[in-house]
Every structure is written in C-alpha cells, then in structure tokens.
Amino acid sequence: MQSASAVLKAAGVDQVTGLSVARWLDPGGEPTKLFIEGLKENFDPDVCPYTGTHC
C-alpha cells in the first residue's frame, strides 16, 4: 500500500487513502480476543474504519 501511495503522490495526487481488506480478525481466536480487549477506544469489528458503516 505504501509503494502505491508513493507512486500516486509522485504523480501529483494530494491525498491518498488506503484500506486493507486482505485479512479479517477472527473473534473466536485467542490472539484476536486479547487484541480487542487491549484496545483503548470502542471497537466494533463489524464497523468499517473508513466509512463508519457496517462492513
């Protein structure tokens, strides 16, 4: 994502937004449970961090 953003910026684009959709968190997995519990802010894995709507 970084290299694609760099190419776009070099081509004159003012702002670039990247959204990775390659991997979902498995809420049933122990590492994911620990990750979510450690977050300082409210976290809803069903809400898109980019649009704020249901994924």
PDB file of N, CA, C and O in Angstrom:
ATOM      1  N   MET A   1       0.816  -1.162   0.000  1.00  0.00           N
ATOM      2  CA  MET A   1       0.000   0.000   0.000  1.00  0.00           C
ATOM      3  C   MET A   1       0.882   1.256   0.000  1.00  0.00           C
ATOM      4  O   MET A   1       0.545   2.226  -0.651  1.00  0.00           O
ATOM      5  N   GLN A   2       1.982   1.205   0.734  1.00  0.00           N
ATOM      6  CA  GLN A   2       2.848   2.376   0.805  1.00  0.00           C
ATOM      7  C   GLN A   2       3.466   2.706  -0.550  1.00  0.00           C
ATOM      8  O   GLN A   2       3.562   3.873  -0.910  1.00  0.00           O
ATOM      9  N   SER A   3       3.885   1.688  -1.284  1.00  0.00           N
ATOM     10  CA  SER A   3       4.512   1.972  -2.569  1.00  0.00           C
ATOM     11  C   SER A   3       3.490   2.517  -3.555  1.00  0.00           C
ATOM     12  O   SER A   3       3.803   3.421  -4.341  1.00  0.00           O
ATOM     13  N   ALA A   4       2.270   2.010  -3.516  1.00  0.00           N
ATOM     14  CA  ALA A   4       1.224   2.539  -4.396  1.00  0.00           C
ATOM     15  C   ALA A   4       0.921   3.989  -4.043  1.00  0.00           C
ATOM     16  O   ALA A   4       0.753   4.840  -4.927  1.00  0.00           O
ATOM     17  N   SER A   5       0.878   4.293  -2.752  1.00  0.00           N
ATOM     18  CA  SER A   5       0.647   5.674  -2.319  1.00  0.00           C
ATOM     19  C   SER A   5       1.776   6.591  -2.766  1.00  0.00           C
ATOM     20  O   SER A   5       1.541   7.717  -3.205  1.00  0.00           O
ATOM     21  N   ALA A   6       3.003   6.110  -2.663  1.00  0.00           N
ATOM     22  CA  ALA A   6       4.155   6.915  -3.071  1.00  0.00           C
ATOM     23  C   ALA A   6       4.109   7.231  -4.558  1.00  0.00           C
ATOM     24  O   ALA A   6       4.403   8.360  -4.969  1.00  0.00           O
ATOM     25  N   VAL A   7       3.729   6.259  -5.365  1.00  0.00           N
ATOM     26  CA  VAL A   7       3.630   6.488  -6.814  1.00  0.00           C
ATOM     27  C   VAL A   7       2.544   7.516  -7.110  1.00  0.00           C
ATOM     28  O   VAL A   7       2.747   8.422  -7.930  1.00  0.00           O
ATOM     29  N   LEU A   8       1.414   7.398  -6.446  1.00  0.00           N
ATOM     30  CA  LEU A   8       0.329   8.354  -6.664  1.00  0.00           C
ATOM     31  C   LEU A   8       0.737   9.757  -6.224  1.00  0.00           C
ATOM     32  O   LEU A   8       0.449  10.738  -6.921  1.00  0.00           O
ATOM     33  N   LYS A   9       1.392   9.861  -5.081  1.00  0.00           N
ATOM     34  CA  LYS A   9       1.854  11.170  -4.606  1.00  0.00           C
ATOM     35  C   LYS A   9       2.861  11.779  -5.578  1.00  0.00           C
ATOM     36  O   LYS A   9       2.823  12.970  -5.862  1.00  0.00           O
ATOM     37  N   ALA A  10       3.772  10.948  -6.095  1.00  0.00           N
ATOM     38  CA  ALA A  10       4.765  11.432  -7.055  1.00  0.00           C
ATOM     39  C   ALA A  10       4.104  11.902  -8.343  1.00  0.00           C
ATOM     40  O   ALA A  10       4.634  12.766  -9.038  1.00  0.00           O
ATOM     41  N   ALA A  11       2.937  11.348  -8.649  1.00  0.00           N
ATOM     42  CA  ALA A  11       2.206  11.726  -9.852  1.00  0.00           C
ATOM     43  C   ALA A  11       1.360  12.977  -9.644  1.00  0.00           C
ATOM     44  O   ALA A  11       0.687  13.426 -10.555  1.00  0.00           O
ATOM     45  N   GLY A  12       1.381  13.519  -8.412  1.00  0.00           N
ATOM     46  CA  GLY A  12       0.683  14.765  -8.156  1.00  0.00           C
ATOM     47  C   GLY A  12      -0.595  14.660  -7.347  1.00  0.00           C
ATOM     48  O   GLY A  12      -1.276  15.655  -7.138  1.00  0.00           O
ATOM     49  N   VAL A  13      -0.942  13.484  -6.889  1.00  0.00           N
ATOM     50  CA  VAL A  13      -2.145  13.326  -6.077  1.00  0.00           C
ATOM     51  C   VAL A  13      -1.900  13.968  -4.711  1.00  0.00           C
ATOM     52  O   VAL A  13      -0.861  13.762  -4.101  1.00  0.00           O
ATOM     53  N   ASP A  14      -2.869  14.761  -4.242  1.00  0.00           N
ATOM     54  CA  ASP A  14      -2.710  15.463  -2.965  1.00  0.00           C
ATOM     55  C   ASP A  14      -2.884  14.547  -1.766  1.00  0.00           C
ATOM     56  O   ASP A  14      -2.141  14.638  -0.794  1.00  0.00           O
ATOM     57  N   GLN A  15      -3.891  13.685  -1.803  1.00  0.00           N
ATOM     58  CA  GLN A  15      -4.179  12.816  -0.670  1.00  0.00           C
ATOM     59  C   GLN A  15      -4.450  11.398  -1.157  1.00  0.00           C
ATOM     60  O   GLN A  15      -5.056  11.204  -2.204  1.00  0.00           O
ATOM     61  N   VAL A  16      -4.015  10.442  -0.379  1.00  0.00           N
ATOM     62  CA  VAL A  16      -4.229   9.034  -0.697  1.00  0.00           C
ATOM     63  C   VAL A  16      -4.774   8.342   0.549  1.00  0.00           C
ATOM     64  O   VAL A  16      -4.266   8.544   1.644  1.00  0.00           O
ATOM     65  N   THR A  17      -5.813   7.553   0.360  1.00  0.00           N
ATOM     66  CA  THR A  17      -6.362   6.748   1.448  1.00  0.00           C
ATOM     67  C   THR A  17      -6.242   5.287   1.061  1.00  0.00           C
ATOM     68  O   THR A  17      -6.615   4.903  -0.039  1.00  0.00           O
ATOM     69  N   GLY A  18      -5.706   4.478   1.961  1.00  0.00           N
ATOM     70  CA  GLY A  18      -5.594   3.048   1.703  1.00  0.00           C
ATOM     71  C   GLY A  18      -6.411   2.266   2.712  1.00  0.00           C
ATOM     72  O   GLY A  18      -6.417   2.587   3.900  1.00  0.00           O
ATOM     73  N   LEU A  19      -7.125   1.280   2.235  1.00  0.00           N
ATOM     74  CA  LEU A  19      -7.927   0.429   3.111  1.00  0.00           C
ATOM     75  C   LEU A  19      -7.591  -1.013   2.792  1.00  0.00           C
ATOM     76  O   LEU A  19      -7.847  -1.493   1.697  1.00  0.00           O
ATOM     77  N   SER A  20      -7.002  -1.695   3.745  1.00  0.00           N
ATOM     78  CA  SER A  20      -6.627  -3.085   3.557  1.00  0.00           C
ATOM     79  C   SER A  20      -7.811  -3.984   3.873  1.00  0.00           C
ATOM     80  O   SER A  20      -8.374  -3.926   4.960  1.00  0.00           O
ATOM     81  N   VAL A  21      -8.183  -4.798   2.909  1.00  0.00           N
ATOM     82  CA  VAL A  21      -9.299  -5.716   3.113  1.00  0.00           C
ATOM     83  C   VAL A  21      -8.835  -7.162   2.961  1.00  0.00           C
ATOM     84  O   VAL A  21      -9.621  -8.066   2.765  1.00  0.00           O
ATOM     85  N   ALA A  22      -7.550  -7.357   3.057  1.00  0.00           N
ATOM     86  CA  ALA A  22      -6.973  -8.668   2.799  1.00  0.00           C
ATOM     87  C   ALA A  22      -7.144  -9.637   3.963  1.00  0.00           C
ATOM     88  O   ALA A  22      -7.029 -10.834   3.788  1.00  0.00           O
ATOM     89  N   ARG A  23      -7.443  -9.142   5.152  1.00  0.00           N
ATOM     90  CA  ARG A  23      -7.487 -10.028   6.307  1.00  0.00           C
ATOM     91  C   ARG A  23      -8.542  -9.570   7.298  1.00  0.00           C
ATOM     92  O   ARG A  23      -8.672  -8.399   7.600  1.00  0.00           O
ATOM     93  N   TRP A  24      -9.302 -10.502   7.809  1.00  0.00           N
ATOM     94  CA  TRP A  24     -10.294 -10.218   8.830  1.00  0.00           C
ATOM     95  C   TRP A  24      -9.805 -10.769  10.159  1.00  0.00           C
ATOM     96  O   TRP A  24      -9.122 -11.780  10.198  1.00  0.00           O
ATOM     97  N   LEU A  25     -10.200 -10.123  11.238  1.00  0.00           N
ATOM     98  CA  LEU A  25      -9.886 -10.642  12.560  1.00  0.00           C
ATOM     99  C   LEU A  25     -10.852 -11.772  12.889  1.00  0.00           C
ATOM    100  O   LEU A  25     -12.054 -11.676  12.631  1.00  0.00           O
ATOM    101  N   ASP A  26     -10.355 -12.833  13.467  1.00  0.00           N
ATOM    102  CA  ASP A  26     -11.187 -13.955  13.880  1.00  0.00           C
ATOM    103  C   ASP A  26     -11.540 -13.758  15.350  1.00  0.00           C
ATOM    104  O   ASP A  26     -10.718 -14.003  16.230  1.00  0.00           O
ATOM    105  N   PRO A  27     -12.789 -13.312  15.637  1.00  0.00           N
ATOM    106  CA  PRO A  27     -13.146 -13.040  17.031  1.00  0.00           C
ATOM    107  C   PRO A  27     -13.137 -14.283  17.907  1.00  0.00           C
ATOM    108  O   PRO A  27     -13.134 -14.183  19.127  1.00  0.00           O
ATOM    109  N   GLY A  28     -13.104 -15.469  17.306  1.00  0.00           N
ATOM    110  CA  GLY A  28     -13.051 -16.693  18.085  1.00  0.00           C
ATOM    111  C   GLY A  28     -11.644 -17.094  18.476  1.00  0.00           C
ATOM    112  O   GLY A  28     -11.447 -17.956  19.321  1.00  0.00           O
ATOM    113  N   GLY A  29     -10.659 -16.448  17.875  1.00  0.00           N
ATOM    114  CA  GLY A  29      -9.262 -16.781  18.166  1.00  0.00           C
ATOM    115  C   GLY A  29      -8.722 -16.039  19.375  1.00  0.00           C
ATOM    116  O   GLY A  29      -9.033 -14.874  19.606  1.00  0.00           O
ATOM    117  N   GLU A  30      -7.918 -16.725  20.160  1.00  0.00           N
ATOM    118  CA  GLU A  30      -7.361 -16.125  21.371  1.00  0.00           C
ATOM    119  C   GLU A  30      -6.527 -14.863  21.097  1.00  0.00           C
ATOM    120  O   GLU A  30      -6.684 -13.859  21.803  1.00  0.00           O
ATOM    121  N   PRO A  31      -5.656 -14.847  20.069  1.00  0.00           N
ATOM    122  CA  PRO A  31      -4.887 -13.616  19.820  1.00  0.00           C
ATOM    123  C   PRO A  31      -5.787 -12.418  19.507  1.00  0.00           C
ATOM    124  O   PRO A  31      -5.525 -11.305  19.962  1.00  0.00           O
ATOM    125  N   THR A  32      -6.873 -12.660  18.767  1.00  0.00           N
ATOM    126  CA  THR A  32      -7.789 -11.567  18.440  1.00  0.00           C
ATOM    127  C   THR A  32      -8.519 -11.086  19.683  1.00  0.00           C
ATOM    128  O   THR A  32      -8.690  -9.882  19.888  1.00  0.00           O
ATOM    129  N   LYS A  33      -8.966 -12.007  20.520  1.00  0.00           N
ATOM    130  CA  LYS A  33      -9.642 -11.616  21.765  1.00  0.00           C
ATOM    131  C   LYS A  33      -8.747 -10.719  22.608  1.00  0.00           C
ATOM    132  O   LYS A  33      -9.176  -9.683  23.111  1.00  0.00           O
ATOM    133  N   LEU A  34      -7.485 -11.110  22.745  1.00  0.00           N
ATOM    134  CA  LEU A  34      -6.543 -10.310  23.538  1.00  0.00           C
ATOM    135  C   LEU A  34      -6.306  -8.945  22.904  1.00  0.00           C
ATOM    136  O   LEU A  34      -6.208  -7.931  23.601  1.00  0.00           O
ATOM    137  N   PHE A  35      -6.219  -8.911  21.584  1.00  0.00           N
ATOM    138  CA  PHE A  35      -6.016  -7.645  20.866  1.00  0.00           C
ATOM    139  C   PHE A  35      -7.192  -6.705  21.119  1.00  0.00           C
ATOM    140  O   PHE A  35      -7.013  -5.539  21.468  1.00  0.00           O
ATOM    141  N   ILE A  36      -8.410  -7.213  20.949  1.00  0.00           N
ATOM    142  CA  ILE A  36      -9.607  -6.386  21.122  1.00  0.00           C
ATOM    143  C   ILE A  36      -9.730  -5.903  22.566  1.00  0.00           C
ATOM    144  O   ILE A  36     -10.059  -4.744  22.811  1.00  0.00           O
ATOM    145  N   GLU A  37      -9.460  -6.764  23.520  1.00  0.00           N
ATOM    146  CA  GLU A  37      -9.521  -6.370  24.934  1.00  0.00           C
ATOM    147  C   GLU A  37      -8.505  -5.289  25.263  1.00  0.00           C
ATOM    148  O   GLU A  37      -8.721  -4.480  26.155  1.00  0.00           O
ATOM    149  N   GLY A  38      -7.391  -5.239  24.549  1.00  0.00           N
ATOM    150  CA  GLY A  38      -6.345  -4.265  24.804  1.00  0.00           C
ATOM    151  C   GLY A  38      -6.563  -2.917  24.153  1.00  0.00           C
ATOM    152  O   GLY A  38      -5.821  -1.971  24.418  1.00  0.00           O
ATOM    153  N   LEU A  39      -7.573  -2.796  23.317  1.00  0.00           N
ATOM    154  CA  LEU A  39      -7.830  -1.514  22.652  1.00  0.00           C
ATOM    155  C   LEU A  39      -8.335  -0.490  23.661  1.00  0.00           C
ATOM    156  O   LEU A  39      -9.112  -0.808  24.557  1.00  0.00           O
ATOM    157  N   LYS A  40      -7.897   0.742  23.513  1.00  0.00           N
ATOM    158  CA  LYS A  40      -8.264   1.803  24.455  1.00  0.00           C
ATOM    159  C   LYS A  40      -9.600   2.453  24.101  1.00  0.00           C
ATOM    160  O   LYS A  40     -10.252   3.040  24.929  1.00  0.00           O
ATOM    161  N   GLU A  41     -10.001   2.386  22.827  1.00  0.00           N
ATOM    162  CA  GLU A  41     -11.244   3.005  22.383  1.00  0.00           C
ATOM    163  C   GLU A  41     -12.259   1.912  22.054  1.00  0.00           C
ATOM    164  O   GLU A  41     -11.923   0.749  21.944  1.00  0.00           O
ATOM    165  N   ASN A  42     -13.505   2.320  21.883  1.00  0.00           N
ATOM    166  CA  ASN A  42     -14.534   1.368  21.486  1.00  0.00           C
ATOM    167  C   ASN A  42     -14.139   0.731  20.163  1.00  0.00           C
ATOM    168  O   ASN A  42     -13.658   1.397  19.254  1.00  0.00           O
ATOM    169  N   PHE A  43     -14.379  -0.566  20.063  1.00  0.00           N
ATOM    170  CA  PHE A  43     -14.033  -1.288  18.852  1.00  0.00           C
ATOM    171  C   PHE A  43     -15.191  -2.181  18.459  1.00  0.00           C
ATOM    172  O   PHE A  43     -15.700  -2.939  19.285  1.00  0.00           O
ATOM    173  N   ASP A  44     -15.638  -2.050  17.229  1.00  0.00           N
ATOM    174  CA  ASP A  44     -16.677  -2.920  16.697  1.00  0.00           C
ATOM    175  C   ASP A  44     -16.146  -3.484  15.387  1.00  0.00           C
ATOM    176  O   ASP A  44     -16.013  -2.763  14.404  1.00  0.00           O
ATOM    177  N   PRO A  45     -15.831  -4.783  15.360  1.00  0.00           N
ATOM    178  CA  PRO A  45     -15.248  -5.359  14.158  1.00  0.00           C
ATOM    179  C   PRO A  45     -16.197  -5.363  12.964  1.00  0.00           C
ATOM    180  O   PRO A  45     -15.767  -5.590  11.840  1.00  0.00           O
ATOM    181  N   ASP A  46     -17.473  -5.086  13.190  1.00  0.00           N
ATOM    182  CA  ASP A  46     -18.436  -5.043  12.094  1.00  0.00           C
ATOM    183  C   ASP A  46     -18.597  -3.646  11.500  1.00  0.00           C
ATOM    184  O   ASP A  46     -19.382  -3.453  10.576  1.00  0.00           O
ATOM    185  N   VAL A  47     -17.882  -2.667  12.043  1.00  0.00           N
ATOM    186  CA  VAL A  47     -17.960  -1.300  11.532  1.00  0.00           C
ATOM    187  C   VAL A  47     -16.689  -0.982  10.746  1.00  0.00           C
ATOM    188  O   VAL A  47     -15.579  -1.171  11.238  1.00  0.00           O
ATOM    189  N   CYS A  48     -16.878  -0.512   9.531  1.00  0.00           N
ATOM    190  CA  CYS A  48     -15.748  -0.154   8.668  1.00  0.00           C
ATOM    191  C   CYS A  48     -15.034   1.068   9.234  1.00  0.00           C
ATOM    192  O   CYS A  48     -15.671   2.092   9.495  1.00  0.00           O
ATOM    193  N   PRO A  49     -13.710   1.002   9.446  1.00  0.00           N
ATOM    194  CA  PRO A  49     -12.997   2.153   9.989  1.00  0.00           C
ATOM    195  C   PRO A  49     -12.928   3.324   9.016  1.00  0.00           C
ATOM    196  O   PRO A  49     -12.661   4.443   9.411  1.00  0.00           O
ATOM    197  N   TYR A  50     -13.197   3.070   7.758  1.00  0.00           N
ATOM    198  CA  TYR A  50     -13.129   4.133   6.741  1.00  0.00           C
ATOM    199  C   TYR A  50     -14.460   4.851   6.596  1.00  0.00           C
ATOM    200  O   TYR A  50     -14.503   6.071   6.592  1.00  0.00           O
ATOM    201  N   THR A  51     -15.566   4.101   6.484  1.00  0.00           N
ATOM    202  CA  THR A  51     -16.870   4.724   6.247  1.00  0.00           C
ATOM    203  C   THR A  51     -17.704   4.880   7.508  1.00  0.00           C
ATOM    204  O   THR A  51     -18.639   5.672   7.540  1.00  0.00           O
ATOM    205  N   GLY A  52     -17.402   4.086   8.549  1.00  0.00           N
ATOM    206  CA  GLY A  52     -18.197   4.125   9.759  1.00  0.00           C
ATOM    207  C   GLY A  52     -19.499   3.351   9.643  1.00  0.00           C
ATOM    208  O   GLY A  52     -20.344   3.413  10.530  1.00  0.00           O
ATOM    209  N   THR A  53     -19.677   2.626   8.547  1.00  0.00           N
ATOM    210  CA  THR A  53     -20.881   1.839   8.342  1.00  0.00           C
ATOM    211  C   THR A  53     -20.555   0.358   8.497  1.00  0.00           C
ATOM    212  O   THR A  53     -19.402  -0.025   8.599  1.00  0.00           O
ATOM    213  N   HIS A  54     -21.599  -0.465   8.483  1.00  0.00           N
ATOM    214  CA  HIS A  54     -21.433  -1.904   8.617  1.00  0.00           C
ATOM    215  C   HIS A  54     -20.598  -2.449   7.455  1.00  0.00           C
ATOM    216  O   HIS A  54     -20.843  -2.086   6.301  1.00  0.00           O
ATOM    217  N   CYS A  55     -19.623  -3.294   7.764  1.00  0.00           N
ATOM    218  CA  CYS A  55     -18.786  -3.878   6.714  1.00  0.00           C
ATOM    219  C   CYS A  55     -19.501  -4.993   6.004  1.00  0.00           C
ATOM    220  O   CYS A  55     -20.203  -5.748   6.555  1.00  0.00           O
TER     221      CYS A  55
END
